[in-house]
CSV table of C-alpha atoms in Angstrom, one decimal:
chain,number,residue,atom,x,y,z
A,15,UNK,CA,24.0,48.6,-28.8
A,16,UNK,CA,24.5,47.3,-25.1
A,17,UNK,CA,21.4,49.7,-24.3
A,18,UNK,CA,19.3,46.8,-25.6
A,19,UNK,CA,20.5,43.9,-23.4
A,20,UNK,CA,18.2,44.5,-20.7
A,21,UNK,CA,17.9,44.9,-17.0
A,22,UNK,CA,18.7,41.0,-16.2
A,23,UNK,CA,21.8,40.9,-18.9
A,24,UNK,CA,25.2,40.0,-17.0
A,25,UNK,CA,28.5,41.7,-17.6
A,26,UNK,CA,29.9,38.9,-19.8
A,27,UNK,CA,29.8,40.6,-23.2
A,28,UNK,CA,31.8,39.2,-26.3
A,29,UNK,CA,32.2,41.1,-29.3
A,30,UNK,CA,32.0,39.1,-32.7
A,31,UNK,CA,30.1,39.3,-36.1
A,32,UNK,CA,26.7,37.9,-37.3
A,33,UNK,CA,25.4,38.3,-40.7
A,34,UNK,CA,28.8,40.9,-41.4
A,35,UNK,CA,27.9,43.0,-38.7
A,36,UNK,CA,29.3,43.9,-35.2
A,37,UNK,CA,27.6,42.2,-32.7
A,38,UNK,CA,27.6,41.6,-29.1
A,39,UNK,CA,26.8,38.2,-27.0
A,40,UNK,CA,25.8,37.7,-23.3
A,41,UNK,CA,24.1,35.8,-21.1
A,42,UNK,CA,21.3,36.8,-19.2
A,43,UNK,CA,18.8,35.6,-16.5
A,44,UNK,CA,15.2,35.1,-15.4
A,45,UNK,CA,12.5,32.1,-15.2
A,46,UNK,CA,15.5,30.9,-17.3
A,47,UNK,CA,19.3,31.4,-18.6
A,48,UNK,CA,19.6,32.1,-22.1
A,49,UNK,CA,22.4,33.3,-24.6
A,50,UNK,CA,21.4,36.3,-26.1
A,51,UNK,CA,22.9,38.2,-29.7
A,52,UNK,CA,22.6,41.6,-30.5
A,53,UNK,CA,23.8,43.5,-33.6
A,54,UNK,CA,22.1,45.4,-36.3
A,55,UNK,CA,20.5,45.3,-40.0
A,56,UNK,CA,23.1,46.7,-42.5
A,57,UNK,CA,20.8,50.1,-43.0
A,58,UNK,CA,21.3,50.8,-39.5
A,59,UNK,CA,17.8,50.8,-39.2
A,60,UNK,CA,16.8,47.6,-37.0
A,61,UNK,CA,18.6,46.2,-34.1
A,62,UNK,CA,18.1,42.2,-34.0
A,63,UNK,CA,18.6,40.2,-31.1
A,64,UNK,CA,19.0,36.2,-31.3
A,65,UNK,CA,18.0,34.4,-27.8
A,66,UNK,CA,18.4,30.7,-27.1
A,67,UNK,CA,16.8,29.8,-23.2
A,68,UNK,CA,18.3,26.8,-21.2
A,69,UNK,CA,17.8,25.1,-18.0
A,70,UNK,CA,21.2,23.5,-17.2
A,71,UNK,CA,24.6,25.1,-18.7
A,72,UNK,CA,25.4,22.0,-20.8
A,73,UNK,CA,22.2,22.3,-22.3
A,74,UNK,CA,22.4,20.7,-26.2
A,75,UNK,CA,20.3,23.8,-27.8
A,76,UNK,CA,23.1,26.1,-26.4
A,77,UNK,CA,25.1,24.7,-29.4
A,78,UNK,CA,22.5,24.9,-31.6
A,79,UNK,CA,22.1,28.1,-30.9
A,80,UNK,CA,25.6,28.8,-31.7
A,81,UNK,CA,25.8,27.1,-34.7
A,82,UNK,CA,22.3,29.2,-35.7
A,83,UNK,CA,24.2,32.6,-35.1
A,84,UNK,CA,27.4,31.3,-37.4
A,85,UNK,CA,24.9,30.5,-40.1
A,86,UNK,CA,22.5,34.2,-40.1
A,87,UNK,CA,22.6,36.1,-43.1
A,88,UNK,CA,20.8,39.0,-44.8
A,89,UNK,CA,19.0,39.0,-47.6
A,90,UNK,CA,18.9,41.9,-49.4
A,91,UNK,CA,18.4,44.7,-52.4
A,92,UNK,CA,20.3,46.4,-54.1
A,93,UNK,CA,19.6,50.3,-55.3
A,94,UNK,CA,22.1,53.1,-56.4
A,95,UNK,CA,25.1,51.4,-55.8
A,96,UNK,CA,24.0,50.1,-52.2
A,97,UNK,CA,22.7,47.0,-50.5
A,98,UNK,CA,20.2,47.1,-47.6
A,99,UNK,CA,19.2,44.0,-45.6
A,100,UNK,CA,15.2,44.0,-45.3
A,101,UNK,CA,12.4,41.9,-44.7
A,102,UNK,CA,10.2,42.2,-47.9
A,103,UNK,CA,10.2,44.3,-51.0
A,104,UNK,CA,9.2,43.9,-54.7
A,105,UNK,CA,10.4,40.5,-55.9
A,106,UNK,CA,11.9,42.0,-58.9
A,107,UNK,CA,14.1,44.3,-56.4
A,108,UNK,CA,14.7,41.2,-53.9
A,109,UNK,CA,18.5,39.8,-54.3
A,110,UNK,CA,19.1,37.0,-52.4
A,111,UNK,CA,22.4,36.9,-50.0
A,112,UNK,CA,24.1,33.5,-51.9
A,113,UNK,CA,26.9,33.6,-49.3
A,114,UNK,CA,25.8,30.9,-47.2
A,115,UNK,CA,25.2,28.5,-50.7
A,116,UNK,CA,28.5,29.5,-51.7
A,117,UNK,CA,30.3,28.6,-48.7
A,118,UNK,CA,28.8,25.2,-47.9
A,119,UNK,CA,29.3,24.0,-52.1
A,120,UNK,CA,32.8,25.1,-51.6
A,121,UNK,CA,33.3,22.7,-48.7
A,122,UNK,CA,32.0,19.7,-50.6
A,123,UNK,CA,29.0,20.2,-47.8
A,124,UNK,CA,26.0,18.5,-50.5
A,125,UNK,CA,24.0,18.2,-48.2
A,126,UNK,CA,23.7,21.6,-46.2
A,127,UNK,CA,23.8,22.8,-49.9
A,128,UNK,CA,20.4,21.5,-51.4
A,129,UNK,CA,19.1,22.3,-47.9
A,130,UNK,CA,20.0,25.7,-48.3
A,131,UNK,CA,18.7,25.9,-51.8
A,132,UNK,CA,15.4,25.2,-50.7
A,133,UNK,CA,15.9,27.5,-48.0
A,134,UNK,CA,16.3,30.2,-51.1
A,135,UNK,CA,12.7,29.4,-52.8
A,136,UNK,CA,11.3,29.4,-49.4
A,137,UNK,CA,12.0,32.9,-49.1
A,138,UNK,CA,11.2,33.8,-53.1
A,139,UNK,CA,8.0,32.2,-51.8
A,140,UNK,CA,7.2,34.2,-49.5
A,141,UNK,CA,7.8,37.3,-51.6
A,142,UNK,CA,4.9,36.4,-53.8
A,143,UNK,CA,2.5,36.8,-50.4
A,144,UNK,CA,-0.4,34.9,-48.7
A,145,UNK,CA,-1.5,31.8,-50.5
A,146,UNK,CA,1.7,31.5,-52.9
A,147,UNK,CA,2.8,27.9,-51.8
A,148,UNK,CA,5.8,25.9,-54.1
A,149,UNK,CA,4.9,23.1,-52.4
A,150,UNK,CA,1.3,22.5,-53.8
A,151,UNK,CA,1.7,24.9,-56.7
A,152,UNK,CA,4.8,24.0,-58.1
A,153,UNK,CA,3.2,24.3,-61.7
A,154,UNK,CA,2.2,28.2,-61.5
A,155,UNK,CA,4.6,29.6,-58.7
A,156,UNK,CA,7.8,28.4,-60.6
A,157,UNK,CA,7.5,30.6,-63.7
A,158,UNK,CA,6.9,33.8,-61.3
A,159,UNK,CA,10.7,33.5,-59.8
A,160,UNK,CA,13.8,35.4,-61.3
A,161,UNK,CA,15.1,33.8,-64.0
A,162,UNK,CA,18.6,35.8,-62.6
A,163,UNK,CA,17.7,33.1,-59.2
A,164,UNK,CA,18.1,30.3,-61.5
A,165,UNK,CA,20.9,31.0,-63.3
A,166,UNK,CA,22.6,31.9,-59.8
A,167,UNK,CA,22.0,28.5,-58.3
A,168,UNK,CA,23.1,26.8,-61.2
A,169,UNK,CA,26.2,28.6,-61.8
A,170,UNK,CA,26.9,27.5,-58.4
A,171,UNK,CA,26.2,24.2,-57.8
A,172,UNK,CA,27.8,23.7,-62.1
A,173,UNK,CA,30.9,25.1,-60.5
A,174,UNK,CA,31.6,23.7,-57.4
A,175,UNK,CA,30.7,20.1,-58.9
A,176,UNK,CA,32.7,20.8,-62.2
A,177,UNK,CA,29.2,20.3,-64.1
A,178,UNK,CA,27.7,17.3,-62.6
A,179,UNK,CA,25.1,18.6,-60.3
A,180,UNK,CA,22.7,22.1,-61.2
A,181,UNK,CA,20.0,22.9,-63.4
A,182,UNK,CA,22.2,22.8,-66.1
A,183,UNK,CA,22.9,19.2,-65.9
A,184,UNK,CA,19.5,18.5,-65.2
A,185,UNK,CA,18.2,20.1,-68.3
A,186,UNK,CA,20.9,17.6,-70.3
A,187,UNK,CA,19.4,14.5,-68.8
A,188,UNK,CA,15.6,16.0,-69.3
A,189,UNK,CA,16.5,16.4,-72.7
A,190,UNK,CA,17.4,13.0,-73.4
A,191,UNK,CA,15.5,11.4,-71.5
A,192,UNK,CA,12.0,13.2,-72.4
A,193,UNK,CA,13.1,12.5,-76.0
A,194,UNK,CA,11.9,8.8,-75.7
A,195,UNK,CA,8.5,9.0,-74.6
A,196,UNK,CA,5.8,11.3,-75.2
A,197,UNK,CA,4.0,9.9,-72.3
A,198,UNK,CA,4.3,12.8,-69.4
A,199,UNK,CA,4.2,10.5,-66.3
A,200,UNK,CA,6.8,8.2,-67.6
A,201,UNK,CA,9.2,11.3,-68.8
A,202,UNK,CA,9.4,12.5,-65.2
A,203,UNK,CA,10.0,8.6,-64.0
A,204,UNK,CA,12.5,8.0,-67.0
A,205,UNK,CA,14.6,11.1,-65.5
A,206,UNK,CA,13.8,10.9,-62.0
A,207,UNK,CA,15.7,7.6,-62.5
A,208,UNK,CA,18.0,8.7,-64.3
A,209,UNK,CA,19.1,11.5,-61.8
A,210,UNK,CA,19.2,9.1,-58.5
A,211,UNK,CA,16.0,10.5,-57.5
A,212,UNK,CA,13.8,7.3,-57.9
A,213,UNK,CA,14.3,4.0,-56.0
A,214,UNK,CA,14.1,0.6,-57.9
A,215,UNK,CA,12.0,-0.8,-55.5
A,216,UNK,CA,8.7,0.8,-54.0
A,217,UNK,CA,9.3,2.0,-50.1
A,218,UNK,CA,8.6,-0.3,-47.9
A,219,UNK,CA,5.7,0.0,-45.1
A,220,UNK,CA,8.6,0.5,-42.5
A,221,UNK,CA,10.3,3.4,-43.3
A,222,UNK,CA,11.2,6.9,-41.7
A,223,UNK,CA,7.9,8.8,-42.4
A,224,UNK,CA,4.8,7.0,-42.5
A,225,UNK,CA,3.6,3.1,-43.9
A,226,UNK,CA,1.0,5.7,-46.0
A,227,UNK,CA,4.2,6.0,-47.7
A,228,UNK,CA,4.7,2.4,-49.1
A,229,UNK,CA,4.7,2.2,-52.5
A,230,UNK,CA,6.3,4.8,-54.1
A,231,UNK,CA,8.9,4.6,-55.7
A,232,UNK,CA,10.4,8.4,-55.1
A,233,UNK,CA,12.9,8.3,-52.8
A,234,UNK,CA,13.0,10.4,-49.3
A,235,UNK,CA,16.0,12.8,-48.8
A,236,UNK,CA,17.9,10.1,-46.5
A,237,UNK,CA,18.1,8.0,-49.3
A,238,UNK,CA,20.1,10.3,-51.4
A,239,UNK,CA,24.0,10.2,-52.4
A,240,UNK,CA,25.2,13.3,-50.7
A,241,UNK,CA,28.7,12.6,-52.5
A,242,UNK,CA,30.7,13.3,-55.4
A,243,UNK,CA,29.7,10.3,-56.5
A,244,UNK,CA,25.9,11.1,-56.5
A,245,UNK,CA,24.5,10.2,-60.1
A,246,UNK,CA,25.1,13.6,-62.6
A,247,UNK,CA,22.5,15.8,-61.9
A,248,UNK,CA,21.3,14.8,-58.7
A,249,UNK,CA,21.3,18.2,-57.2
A,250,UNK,CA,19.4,20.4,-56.5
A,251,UNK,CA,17.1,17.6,-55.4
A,252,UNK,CA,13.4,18.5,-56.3
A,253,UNK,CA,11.6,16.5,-53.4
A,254,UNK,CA,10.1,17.7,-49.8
A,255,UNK,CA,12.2,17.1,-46.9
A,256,UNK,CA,11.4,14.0,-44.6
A,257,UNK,CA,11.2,16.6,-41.6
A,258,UNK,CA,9.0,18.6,-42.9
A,259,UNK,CA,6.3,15.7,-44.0
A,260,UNK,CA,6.6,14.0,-40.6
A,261,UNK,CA,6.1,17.5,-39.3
A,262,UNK,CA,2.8,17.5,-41.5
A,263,UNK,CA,1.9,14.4,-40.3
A,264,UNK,CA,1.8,15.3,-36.7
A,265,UNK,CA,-0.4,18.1,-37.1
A,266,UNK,CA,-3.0,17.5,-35.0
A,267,UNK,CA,-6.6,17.4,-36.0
A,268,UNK,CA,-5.7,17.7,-39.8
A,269,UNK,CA,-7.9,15.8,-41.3
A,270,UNK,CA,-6.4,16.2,-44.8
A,271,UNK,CA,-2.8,15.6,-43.8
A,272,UNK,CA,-1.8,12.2,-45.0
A,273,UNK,CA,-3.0,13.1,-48.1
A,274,UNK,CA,-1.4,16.0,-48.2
A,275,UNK,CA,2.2,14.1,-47.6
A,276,UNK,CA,1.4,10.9,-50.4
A,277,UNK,CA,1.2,13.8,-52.8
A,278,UNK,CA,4.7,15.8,-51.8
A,279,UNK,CA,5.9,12.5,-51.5
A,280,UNK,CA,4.9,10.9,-55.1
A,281,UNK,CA,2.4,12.9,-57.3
A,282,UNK,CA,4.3,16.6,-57.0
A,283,UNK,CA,7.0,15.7,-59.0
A,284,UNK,CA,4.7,15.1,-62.1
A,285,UNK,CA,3.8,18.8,-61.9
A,286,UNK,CA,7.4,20.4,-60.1
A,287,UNK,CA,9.8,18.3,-63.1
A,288,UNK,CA,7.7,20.0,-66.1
A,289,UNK,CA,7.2,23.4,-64.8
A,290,UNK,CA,11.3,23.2,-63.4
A,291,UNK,CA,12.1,22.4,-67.1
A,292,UNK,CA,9.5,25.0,-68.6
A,293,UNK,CA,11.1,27.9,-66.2
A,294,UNK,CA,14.7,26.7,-67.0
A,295,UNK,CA,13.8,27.1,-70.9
A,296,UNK,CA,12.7,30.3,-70.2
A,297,UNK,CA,15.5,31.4,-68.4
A,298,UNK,CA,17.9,30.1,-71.3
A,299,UNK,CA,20.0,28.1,-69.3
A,300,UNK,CA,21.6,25.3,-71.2
């Protein structure tokens, strides 16, 4: 392993473990500083290395960049009775590492939690190629993911809450509450209400993201109950993270970009709710 470090790596190495495997950290030099990682995929087959630069040693991303190496896991497939950690495969090969999930709903941690769980589709997503986007395509893309996913979040999240929050509670509310309307806009409202996910009152022109914004009456991850308390069902939350539509935002030149925010912001969940609930019937969870 220390045969990777590098010509400019100093003679500071630490042994510890990343992702369950041995690994080494050190600090090196050049143009800048920088921490530096090494350790290998599970198959023995790749050798990673994790490098944060810095220009002063009480640099801020220096713990950040620890607190990115305690959190690096595999992902990986399973196949005569042993796992290897890889980058892509066949989706109906792919098993997802849940270690992290499990770890963060054991420590009451809600909100690293539903991060994380989007962090999961995100990489289902990208098993599905080029193009395949949950964000914008909520209504198709849903139904191609492993119902065994599913059933693995929400036997997560049903345990660690004792019921309250997963897909499992979700599909409860959905049930009642799509059984008093056959309107499909107001179904979604009548359980996005019902689940904590809607506000009472429309956002307000000053807010977090964007005064485009104003109006609707979904609320923005910030505004959620990250407790024990939260209303049943709650979690996993269905919206787009406030980062990621500021991020949008600030694309420059997009033309199309604040459109493309009021609609993950208000309009997707009249087509993620429906599919969520059409997927979740498929998958026979109750």
């Amino acid at each position: 392993m220390t045969s990777w470090k590098g010509e400019l790596s100093r003679n500071d190495d630490r042994f510890l473990t990343v992702a369950g495997q041995k690994a080494i950290a050190y600090t090196s030099t050049g143009l800048y500083d920088s921490d530096n990682v090494l350790f290998s995929s599970a198959d023995g087959r790749y050798v990673f290395r994790l490098k944060g630069a810095y220009l002063k040693n009480n640099d801020a991303i220096r713990q950040v960049f620890q607190e990115i190496v305690k959190t690096f896991t595999f992902d990986a497939i399973c196949a005569s009775q042993q796992c290897f950690a890889i980058a892509s495969t066949s989706l109906n090969k792919w098993r997802i590492n849940y270690s992290r999930l499990k770890s963060l709903l054991a420590a009451g941690d809600w909100r690293g939690a539903d991060v994380e769980t989007r962090a999961i589709f995100q990489r289902l997503q990208q098993l599905q190629g080029q193009g395949a986007d949950l964000l914008y395509g909520s209504k198709t893309l849903l139904n191609r993911f492993p119902c065994e996913d599913f059933r693995s979040i929400d036997t997560l999240w049903s345990q660690a809450s004792k019921g309250r929050f997963g897909y499992s509670a979700q599909k409860r509310i959905w049930q009642q509450t799509a059984s008093r309307t056959k309107n499909p806009k107001a179904r979604v409202e009548q359980f996005g209400q019902a689940v904590g996910w809607r506000r009472s009152q429309p956002l307000p022109e000053k807010n977090p993201i964007a005064m485009e914004l104003s109006g609707t009456k979904w609320r923005l991850d910030a505004e959620l109950n990250f407790t024990a308390a939260a209303p049943i069902g709650q979690f996993p939350w269905g919206g787009t993270s406030s980062n990621l539509m500021s991020d949008i935002l600030n694309q420059p030149g997009c033309g199309s970009c604040t459109t493309d925010v009021i609609y993950l912001a208000d309009d997707r969940y009249y087509d993620y709710v429906p599919a969520l609930f059409t997927k979740l019937n498929q998958c026979s969870i109750r």
